[in-house]
PDB file of C-alpha atoms in Angstrom:
ATOM      1  CA  MET A   1       4.944   8.643 -12.766  1.00 47.00           C
ATOM      2  CA  LYS A   2       1.553   8.748 -11.056  1.00 52.00           C
ATOM      3  CA  GLU A   3       0.738   5.186 -12.001  1.00 51.00           C
ATOM      4  CA  ASN A   4       4.183   3.925 -11.016  1.00 49.00           C
ATOM      5  CA  ASN A   5       3.862   5.399  -7.521  1.00 51.00           C
ATOM      6  CA  ILE A   6       0.203   4.768  -6.875  1.00 50.00           C
ATOM      7  CA  ILE A   7       0.425   1.179  -5.655  1.00 46.00           C
ATOM      8  CA  VAL A   8       3.255   1.949  -3.244  1.00 47.00           C
ATOM      9  CA  LYS A   9       1.244   4.840  -1.828  1.00 54.00           C
ATOM     10  CA  PHE A  10      -1.660   2.596  -1.042  1.00 48.00           C
ATOM     11  CA  ILE A  11       0.048  -0.321   0.721  1.00 49.00           C
ATOM     12  CA  LEU A  12       0.603   1.581   3.990  1.00 47.00           C
ATOM     13  CA  PRO A  13      -2.876   3.205   4.015  1.00 50.00           C
ATOM     14  CA  VAL A  14      -4.680  -0.111   3.525  1.00 48.00           C
ATOM     15  CA  ILE A  15      -2.789  -1.741   6.392  1.00 44.00           C
ATOM     16  CA  THR A  16      -3.316   1.360   8.492  1.00 44.00           C
ATOM     17  CA  VAL A  17      -7.054   1.515   7.953  1.00 46.00           C
ATOM     18  CA  VAL A  18      -7.457  -2.171   8.819  1.00 44.00           C
ATOM     19  CA  LEU A  19      -5.531  -1.635  12.055  1.00 41.00           C
ATOM     20  CA  LEU A  20      -7.564   1.447  12.862  1.00 43.00           C
ATOM     21  CA  LEU A  21     -10.865  -0.284  12.254  1.00 42.00           C
ATOM     22  CA  ILE A  22      -9.850  -3.109  14.530  1.00 37.00           C
ATOM     23  CA  SER A  23      -8.508  -0.818  17.236  1.00 39.00           C
ATOM     24  CA  CYS A  24     -11.615   1.351  17.112  1.00 40.00           C
ATOM     25  CA  GLY A  25     -13.866  -1.681  17.521  1.00 41.00           C
ATOM     26  CA  LYS A  26     -15.536  -1.542  14.112  1.00 39.00           C
ATOM     27  CA  TYR A  27     -14.589  -5.147  13.433  1.00 36.00           C
ATOM     28  CA  LYS A  28     -14.726  -7.712  16.184  1.00 35.00           C
ATOM     29  CA  ALA A  29     -14.226 -11.436  15.782  1.00 35.00           C
ATOM     30  CA  ALA A  30     -13.615 -14.448  17.936  1.00 34.00           C
ATOM     31  CA  THR A  31     -10.128 -15.896  18.179  1.00 33.00           C
ATOM     32  CA  GLY A  32      -9.258 -17.798  15.025  1.00 36.00           C
ATOM     33  CA  SER A  33     -11.976 -16.190  12.946  1.00 35.00           C
ATOM     34  CA  ASN A  34     -12.612 -12.997  11.049  1.00 37.00           C
ATOM     35  CA  THR A  35     -15.878 -11.398  10.020  1.00 38.00           C
ATOM     36  CA  ASP A  36     -16.851  -8.068   8.529  1.00 40.00           C
ATOM     37  CA  ASN A  37     -19.071  -5.827  10.604  1.00 39.00           C
ATOM     38  CA  GLY A  38     -22.432  -7.613  10.783  1.00 40.00           C
ATOM     39  CA  SER A  39     -21.524 -10.494   8.519  1.00 43.00           C
ATOM     40  CA  THR A  40     -22.871 -13.895   9.498  1.00 48.00           C
ATOM     41  CA  THR A  41     -20.154 -15.806   7.646  1.00 52.00           C
ATOM     42  CA  PRO A  42     -16.944 -16.212   9.669  1.00 57.00           C
ATOM     43  CA  VAL A  43     -13.695 -16.968   7.902  1.00 59.00           C
ATOM     44  CA  ASP A  44     -11.214 -19.213   9.699  1.00 61.00           C
ATOM     45  CA  THR A  45      -7.853 -17.469   9.886  1.00 58.00           C
ATOM     46  CA  SER A  46      -6.251 -19.713  12.499  1.00 68.00           C
ATOM     47  CA  ASN A  47      -4.017 -21.361   9.897  1.00 74.00           C
ATOM     48  CA  GLY A  48      -2.633 -18.017   8.731  1.00 79.00           C
ATOM     49  CA  VAL A  49      -3.687 -18.587   5.113  1.00 84.00           C
ATOM     50  CA  GLY A  50      -5.569 -15.883   3.245  1.00 88.00           C
ATOM     51  CA  VAL A  51      -8.640 -16.508   1.099  1.00 90.00           C
ATOM     52  CA  THR A  52      -9.149 -14.764  -2.235  1.00 94.00           C
ATOM     53  CA  VAL A  53     -12.601 -13.174  -2.198  1.00 94.00           C
ATOM     54  CA  ALA A  54     -12.360 -11.111  -5.408  1.00 96.00           C
ATOM     55  CA  GLY A  55     -10.140 -11.185  -8.481  1.00 96.00           C
ATOM     56  CA  GLY A  56      -6.977 -13.250  -8.616  1.00 93.00           C
ATOM     57  CA  ASN A  57      -7.521 -14.074 -12.277  1.00 93.00           C
ATOM     58  CA  GLY A  58      -5.223 -11.587 -13.960  1.00 92.00           C
ATOM     59  CA  ASP A  59      -5.529  -7.864 -14.538  1.00 93.00           C
ATOM     60  CA  SER A  60      -7.952  -7.486 -17.438  1.00 95.00           C
ATOM     61  CA  ASP A  61     -11.311  -5.703 -17.476  1.00 95.00           C
ATOM     62  CA  LEU A  62     -13.388  -8.897 -17.375  1.00 96.00           C
ATOM     63  CA  SER A  63     -15.965  -9.353 -14.614  1.00 97.00           C
ATOM     64  CA  THR A  64     -13.787 -12.036 -13.027  1.00 96.00           C
ATOM     65  CA  THR A  65     -10.692  -9.839 -12.844  1.00 97.00           C
ATOM     66  CA  LEU A  66      -9.400  -6.639 -11.280  1.00 97.00           C
ATOM     67  CA  ALA A  67      -6.569  -4.293 -12.279  1.00 97.00           C
ATOM     68  CA  ASN A  68      -4.634  -2.670  -9.428  1.00 96.00           C
ATOM     69  CA  PRO A  69      -7.554  -2.471  -6.975  1.00 96.00           C
ATOM     70  CA  PHE A  70      -6.972   0.034  -4.161  1.00 94.00           C
ATOM     71  CA  GLY A  71      -9.964   1.044  -2.007  1.00 94.00           C
ATOM     72  CA  VAL A  72     -12.281  -1.579  -0.547  1.00 97.00           C
ATOM     73  CA  PHE A  73     -15.432  -1.491   1.580  1.00 97.00           C
ATOM     74  CA  VAL A  74     -17.471  -4.363   3.017  1.00 97.00           C
ATOM     75  CA  ASP A  75     -21.123  -3.766   3.887  1.00 96.00           C
ATOM     76  CA  SER A  76     -23.144  -5.351   6.694  1.00 94.00           C
ATOM     77  CA  ILE A  77     -24.134  -8.401   4.635  1.00 95.00           C
ATOM     78  CA  GLY A  78     -20.683  -9.088   3.233  1.00 96.00           C
ATOM     79  CA  ASN A  79     -20.863  -7.461  -0.185  1.00 97.00           C
ATOM     80  CA  ILE A  80     -17.422  -6.202  -1.201  1.00 98.00           C
ATOM     81  CA  TYR A  81     -17.090  -2.886  -3.040  1.00 98.00           C
ATOM     82  CA  ILE A  82     -13.771  -2.388  -4.802  1.00 98.00           C
ATOM     83  CA  ALA A  83     -12.172   0.657  -6.375  1.00 98.00           C
ATOM     84  CA  ASP A  84     -10.837  -1.197  -9.413  1.00 98.00           C
ATOM     85  CA  THR A  85      -8.427   1.606 -10.162  1.00 98.00           C
ATOM     86  CA  TYR A  86      -6.877   0.833 -13.520  1.00 98.00           C
ATOM     87  CA  ASN A  87     -10.205  -0.370 -14.882  1.00 98.00           C
ATOM     88  CA  ASN A  88     -11.743   2.961 -13.834  1.00 98.00           C
ATOM     89  CA  ARG A  89     -14.737   1.335 -12.206  1.00 98.00           C
ATOM     90  CA  ILE A  90     -16.330   0.279  -8.926  1.00 98.00           C
ATOM     91  CA  GLN A  91     -17.005  -3.437  -8.680  1.00 98.00           C
ATOM     92  CA  GLU A  92     -19.395  -5.166  -6.303  1.00 98.00           C
ATOM     93  CA  TRP A  93     -18.665  -8.772  -5.339  1.00 97.00           C
ATOM     94  CA  ALA A  94     -21.319 -10.682  -3.430  1.00 97.00           C
ATOM     95  CA  PRO A  95     -20.227 -13.146  -0.725  1.00 95.00           C
ATOM     96  CA  GLY A  96     -18.874 -16.275  -2.404  1.00 93.00           C
ATOM     97  CA  ALA A  97     -19.198 -14.811  -5.917  1.00 95.00           C
ATOM     98  CA  THR A  98     -16.722 -15.703  -8.653  1.00 95.00           C
ATOM     99  CA  SER A  99     -17.293 -12.493 -10.597  1.00 97.00           C
ATOM    100  CA  GLY A 100     -18.153  -8.887  -9.904  1.00 97.00           C
ATOM    101  CA  THR A 101     -20.743  -6.409 -11.126  1.00 97.00           C
ATOM    102  CA  THR A 102     -19.814  -2.923 -12.283  1.00 98.00           C
ATOM    103  CA  ILE A 103     -21.801  -0.347 -10.308  1.00 97.00           C
ATOM    104  CA  VAL A 104     -20.105   2.867 -11.429  1.00 97.00           C
ATOM    105  CA  GLY A 105     -17.710   3.567 -14.297  1.00 97.00           C
ATOM    106  CA  GLY A 106     -16.270   0.991 -16.640  1.00 97.00           C
ATOM    107  CA  ASN A 107     -16.832   3.333 -19.581  1.00 97.00           C
ATOM    108  CA  GLY A 108     -13.271   4.391 -20.200  1.00 96.00           C
ATOM    109  CA  ILE A 109     -11.334   7.305 -18.762  1.00 97.00           C
ATOM    110  CA  GLY A 110     -13.282  10.549 -18.602  1.00 96.00           C
ATOM    111  CA  ASN A 111     -15.133  13.000 -16.379  1.00 97.00           C
ATOM    112  CA  ALA A 112     -18.699  12.343 -17.479  1.00 97.00           C
ATOM    113  CA  ALA A 113     -21.150  11.152 -14.823  1.00 95.00           C
ATOM    114  CA  ASN A 114     -20.772   7.531 -15.968  1.00 95.00           C
ATOM    115  CA  GLN A 115     -16.968   7.670 -16.060  1.00 98.00           C
ATOM    116  CA  LEU A 116     -14.112   7.576 -13.537  1.00 98.00           C
ATOM    117  CA  TYR A 117     -10.384   8.208 -13.775  1.00 98.00           C
ATOM    118  CA  ASN A 118      -8.256   6.039 -11.472  1.00 98.00           C
ATOM    119  CA  PRO A 119     -10.567   5.916  -8.441  1.00 98.00           C
ATOM    120  CA  TRP A 120      -8.729   5.234  -5.178  1.00 97.00           C
ATOM    121  CA  GLY A 121     -11.326   5.304  -2.398  1.00 97.00           C
ATOM    122  CA  VAL A 122     -14.823   3.928  -1.892  1.00 98.00           C
ATOM    123  CA  PHE A 123     -17.347   4.202   0.936  1.00 98.00           C
ATOM    124  CA  VAL A 124     -20.907   2.830   1.207  1.00 98.00           C
ATOM    125  CA  ASP A 125     -23.420   4.447   3.559  1.00 97.00           C
ATOM    126  CA  ASN A 126     -26.258   2.733   5.419  1.00 94.00           C
ATOM    127  CA  ALA A 127     -28.686   3.439   2.565  1.00 95.00           C
ATOM    128  CA  GLY A 128     -26.434   1.689   0.057  1.00 96.00           C
ATOM    129  CA  ASN A 129     -25.265   4.880  -1.643  1.00 97.00           C
ATOM    130  CA  ILE A 130     -21.667   4.669  -2.869  1.00 98.00           C
ATOM    131  CA  TYR A 131     -19.149   7.499  -2.488  1.00 98.00           C
ATOM    132  CA  ILE A 132     -16.088   7.369  -4.732  1.00 98.00           C
ATOM    133  CA  ALA A 133     -12.795   9.235  -4.542  1.00 98.00           C
ATOM    134  CA  ASP A 134     -12.435   9.821  -8.283  1.00 98.00           C
ATOM    135  CA  THR A 135      -8.792  10.638  -7.789  1.00 98.00           C
ATOM    136  CA  TYR A 136      -7.484  11.856 -11.127  1.00 98.00           C
ATOM    137  CA  ASN A 137     -10.720  13.719 -11.800  1.00 98.00           C
ATOM    138  CA  ASN A 138     -10.180  15.623  -8.524  1.00 98.00           C
ATOM    139  CA  ARG A 139     -13.707  15.015  -7.321  1.00 98.00           C
ATOM    140  CA  VAL A 140     -15.910  12.794  -5.182  1.00 98.00           C
ATOM    141  CA  GLN A 141     -18.819  11.072  -6.900  1.00 98.00           C
ATOM    142  CA  LYS A 142     -21.935   9.700  -5.248  1.00 98.00           C
ATOM    143  CA  TRP A 143     -23.923   6.844  -6.737  1.00 98.00           C
ATOM    144  CA  ILE A 144     -27.486   7.159  -5.479  1.00 97.00           C
ATOM    145  CA  LYS A 145     -28.967   3.713  -5.099  1.00 95.00           C
ATOM    146  CA  SER A 146     -32.632   4.738  -5.258  1.00 95.00           C
ATOM    147  CA  SER A 147     -32.270   6.417  -8.650  1.00 95.00           C
ATOM    148  CA  ASN A 148     -29.230   4.581 -10.057  1.00 95.00           C
ATOM    149  CA  SER A 149     -27.698   7.958 -10.840  1.00 96.00           C
ATOM    150  CA  VAL A 150     -24.347   9.601 -10.147  1.00 97.00           C
ATOM    151  CA  ILE A 151     -23.718  13.145  -8.938  1.00 97.00           C
ATOM    152  CA  THR A 152     -20.601  15.094  -7.940  1.00 97.00           C
ATOM    153  CA  VAL A 153     -20.625  15.944  -4.234  1.00 97.00           C
ATOM    154  CA  ALA A 154     -17.122  17.446  -3.828  1.00 98.00           C
ATOM    155  CA  GLY A 155     -14.710  19.093  -6.248  1.00 97.00           C
ATOM    156  CA  ASP A 156     -15.379  19.807  -9.896  1.00 93.00           C
ATOM    157  CA  SER A 157     -12.815  17.869 -11.979  1.00 91.00           C
ATOM    158  CA  THR A 158     -10.330  20.749 -11.741  1.00 95.00           C
ATOM    159  CA  ALA A 159      -7.400  20.497  -9.322  1.00 97.00           C
ATOM    160  CA  GLY A 160      -6.996  23.382  -6.902  1.00 96.00           C
ATOM    161  CA  GLN A 161      -6.007  24.437  -3.400  1.00 94.00           C
ATOM    162  CA  ASP A 162      -8.970  26.607  -2.451  1.00 95.00           C
ATOM    163  CA  SER A 163     -11.994  25.389  -0.486  1.00 95.00           C
ATOM    164  CA  ALA A 164     -14.003  24.609  -3.622  1.00 97.00           C
ATOM    165  CA  HIS A 165     -11.432  22.247  -5.097  1.00 97.00           C
ATOM    166  CA  LEU A 166      -9.537  19.043  -4.408  1.00 97.00           C
ATOM    167  CA  SER A 167      -6.272  17.676  -5.735  1.00 97.00           C
ATOM    168  CA  ASN A 168      -5.938  13.906  -5.934  1.00 97.00           C
ATOM    169  CA  PRO A 169      -8.571  12.970  -3.338  1.00 98.00           C
ATOM    170  CA  ALA A 170      -7.629   9.539  -2.030  1.00 97.00           C
ATOM    171  CA  GLY A 171      -9.471   8.153   1.012  1.00 96.00           C
ATOM    172  CA  ILE A 172     -13.002   9.095   2.041  1.00 97.00           C
ATOM    173  CA  PHE A 173     -15.248   8.587   5.044  1.00 98.00           C
ATOM    174  CA  VAL A 174     -18.910   9.592   5.390  1.00 98.00           C
ATOM    175  CA  ASP A 175     -20.350  10.142   8.857  1.00 97.00           C
ATOM    176  CA  ASP A 176     -23.897   9.338   9.980  1.00 95.00           C
ATOM    177  CA  SER A 177     -25.049  12.843   9.036  1.00 95.00           C
ATOM    178  CA  GLY A 178     -23.756  12.506   5.496  1.00 96.00           C
ATOM    179  CA  ASN A 179     -20.762  14.809   5.897  1.00 97.00           C
ATOM    180  CA  ILE A 180     -17.853  13.716   3.704  1.00 98.00           C
ATOM    181  CA  PHE A 181     -14.287  13.637   5.011  1.00 98.00           C
ATOM    182  CA  ILE A 182     -11.685  13.532   2.252  1.00 98.00           C
ATOM    183  CA  ALA A 183      -7.956  12.828   2.383  1.00 97.00           C
ATOM    184  CA  ASP A 184      -6.991  15.526  -0.114  1.00 97.00           C
ATOM    185  CA  GLU A 185      -3.648  13.944  -0.924  1.00 96.00           C
ATOM    186  CA  ALA A 186      -1.902  16.483  -3.145  1.00 95.00           C
ATOM    187  CA  ASN A 187      -3.074  19.364  -0.936  1.00 95.00           C
ATOM    188  CA  SER A 188      -1.826  17.615   2.239  1.00 95.00           C
ATOM    189  CA  ARG A 189      -5.047  18.192   4.141  1.00 95.00           C
ATOM    190  CA  VAL A 190      -8.317  16.583   5.163  1.00 96.00           C
ATOM    191  CA  GLN A 191     -11.400  18.398   3.923  1.00 96.00           C
ATOM    192  CA  GLU A 192     -14.935  18.112   5.278  1.00 97.00           C
ATOM    193  CA  TRP A 193     -17.687  18.668   2.747  1.00 98.00           C
ATOM    194  CA  PRO A 194     -21.258  19.075   4.027  1.00 97.00           C
ATOM    195  CA  ALA A 195     -24.076  16.666   3.269  1.00 96.00           C
ATOM    196  CA  ASP A 196     -25.974  19.606   1.746  1.00 94.00           C
ATOM    197  CA  THR A 197     -25.050  19.318  -1.940  1.00 89.00           C
ATOM    198  CA  SER A 198     -26.105  22.922  -2.583  1.00 92.00           C
ATOM    199  CA  ILE A 199     -22.923  23.988  -0.756  1.00 94.00           C
ATOM    200  CA  HIS A 200     -20.052  23.722  -3.207  1.00 94.00           C
ATOM    201  CA  TYR A 201     -17.056  24.028  -0.926  1.00 96.00           C
ATOM    202  CA  GLY A 202     -15.449  22.268   2.004  1.00 96.00           C
ATOM    203  CA  LYS A 203     -13.460  23.261   5.054  1.00 95.00           C
ATOM    204  CA  THR A 204     -10.074  22.069   6.257  1.00 94.00           C
ATOM    205  CA  VAL A 205     -10.369  19.998   9.440  1.00 93.00           C
ATOM    206  CA  VAL A 206      -6.844  18.581   9.498  1.00 91.00           C
ATOM    207  CA  GLY A 207      -3.680  20.076   8.047  1.00 88.00           C
ATOM    208  CA  GLY A 208      -1.827  23.324   8.449  1.00 58.00           C
ATOM    209  CA  VAL A 209       1.477  24.370   9.968  1.00 50.00           C
ATOM    210  CA  GLY A 210       3.757  22.975  12.653  1.00 54.00           C
ATOM    211  CA  SER A 211       2.767  19.735  14.371  1.00 54.00           C
ATOM    212  CA  THR A 212      -0.580  19.679  12.565  1.00 69.00           C
ATOM    213  CA  GLN A 213       1.035  19.491   9.141  1.00 87.00           C
ATOM    214  CA  LEU A 214       0.395  16.533   6.844  1.00 92.00           C
ATOM    215  CA  SER A 215       2.245  15.184   3.861  1.00 93.00           C
ATOM    216  CA  ALA A 216       0.218  13.411   1.186  1.00 94.00           C
ATOM    217  CA  PRO A 217      -2.532  11.927   3.418  1.00 95.00           C
ATOM    218  CA  VAL A 218      -4.219   8.995   1.718  1.00 96.00           C
ATOM    219  CA  ALA A 219      -6.741   7.575   4.177  1.00 96.00           C
ATOM    220  CA  VAL A 220      -9.144   8.986   6.763  1.00 97.00           C
ATOM    221  CA  TYR A 221     -11.403   7.387   9.371  1.00 97.00           C
ATOM    222  CA  LEU A 222     -13.753   8.721  12.056  1.00 97.00           C
ATOM    223  CA  ASP A 223     -14.526   6.697  15.159  1.00 96.00           C
ATOM    224  CA  LYS A 224     -17.819   6.764  17.055  1.00 95.00           C
ATOM    225  CA  THR A 225     -16.780   9.803  19.093  1.00 94.00           C
ATOM    226  CA  GLY A 226     -15.834  11.809  16.014  1.00 95.00           C
ATOM    227  CA  ASP A 227     -12.073  11.529  16.469  1.00 96.00           C
ATOM    228  CA  ILE A 228     -10.308  11.738  13.108  1.00 96.00           C
ATOM    229  CA  PHE A 229      -7.552   9.280  12.175  1.00 96.00           C
ATOM    230  CA  VAL A 230      -5.328  10.080   9.210  1.00 96.00           C
ATOM    231  CA  SER A 231      -2.825   7.934   7.347  1.00 95.00           C
ATOM    232  CA  ASP A 232      -0.126  10.586   6.929  1.00 94.00           C
ATOM    233  CA  TYR A 233       1.707   8.787   4.150  1.00 93.00           C
ATOM    234  CA  GLY A 234       4.482  11.260   3.455  1.00 91.00           C
ATOM    235  CA  ASN A 235       5.349  11.521   7.161  1.00 91.00           C
ATOM    236  CA  ASN A 236       5.279   7.739   7.739  1.00 92.00           C
ATOM    237  CA  ARG A 237       2.789   7.957  10.578  1.00 93.00           C
ATOM    238  CA  VAL A 238      -0.853   7.788  11.624  1.00 94.00           C
ATOM    239  CA  GLN A 239      -2.228  10.834  13.415  1.00 93.00           C
ATOM    240  CA  GLU A 240      -5.367  11.193  15.543  1.00 94.00           C
ATOM    241  CA  TRP A 241      -7.259  14.438  16.074  1.00 93.00           C
ATOM    242  CA  SER A 242      -9.443  14.237  19.166  1.00 93.00           C
ATOM    243  CA  THR A 243     -12.785  15.918  19.784  1.00 90.00           C
ATOM    244  CA  ASP A 244     -11.594  16.508  23.352  1.00 88.00           C
ATOM    245  CA  THR A 245     -10.972  20.256  23.394  1.00 81.00           C
ATOM    246  CA  SER A 246      -8.437  19.877  26.201  1.00 86.00           C
ATOM    247  CA  ILE A 247      -6.132  18.089  23.753  1.00 87.00           C
ATOM    248  CA  HIS A 248      -4.389  20.609  21.533  1.00 79.00           C
ATOM    249  CA  GLY A 249      -2.919  19.165  18.386  1.00 80.00           C
ATOM    250  CA  PRO A 250      -2.688  15.655  16.990  1.00 87.00           C
ATOM    251  CA  ILE A 251      -1.900  12.420  18.812  1.00 85.00           C
ATOM    252  CA  LEU A 252       0.722  10.155  17.230  1.00 88.00           C
ATOM    253  CA  VAL A 253      -0.890   6.720  16.892  1.00 91.00           C
ATOM    254  CA  LEU A 254       1.619   4.828  14.738  1.00 89.00           C
ATOM    255  CA  GLY A 255       5.011   5.587  13.249  1.00 89.00           C
ATOM    256  CA  ASN A 256       7.733   7.963  14.332  1.00 75.00           C
ATOM    257  CA  ASN A 257       8.150  10.393  11.412  1.00 64.00           C
TER     258      ASN A 257
END
């Protein structure tokens, strides 16, 4: 049932995150063109036709293919990082490449350091380190570029509701200080885990009772002011939590419950 529902759950979040990134000014492009943040290669979109930049060759585990990819991240030079979910790996596609390179996973389903289990989310920080929402392992993994090693930075492969555990982490966002914000989907909350990896628990920053309640959140984004945007999948809406202390409770950005 998980695999049957997973693709439906991700369609709305992907559209939502794109809209949020645009509205928050992360991506800016001239009329009739589209570029990633910092990319020097514009793509003409004036004719309304999309361009395949990764995959499109079937759903096998070859380097030229993807299988139900969900999360995606584009770095400042145009490299595309893809949570290739059913292949249990993270693929990197260089600009204009016809095949990808496996950075993390690709070693079958499992919870070893070199394995993933249906990853949904991916985020790359300014140092090139890759954070992965290893969804069915109930953890967040970090690939450290300088040492080519992988460590667990949130959760511990066991689902749970307390502050030390996650349950189906979906979307992730890492701020400039290295704090990790996680859409903890099955717990209907957003957790913040500190950059200090010696601290093995997070805190709930979004979620709770009444108007602050979430239902199966699957994507999270922070803007430059620290406002938190959440794709509240189960409630068919996008919510914003402001850092302005005069605003009590969430702001409805999209949707109407």
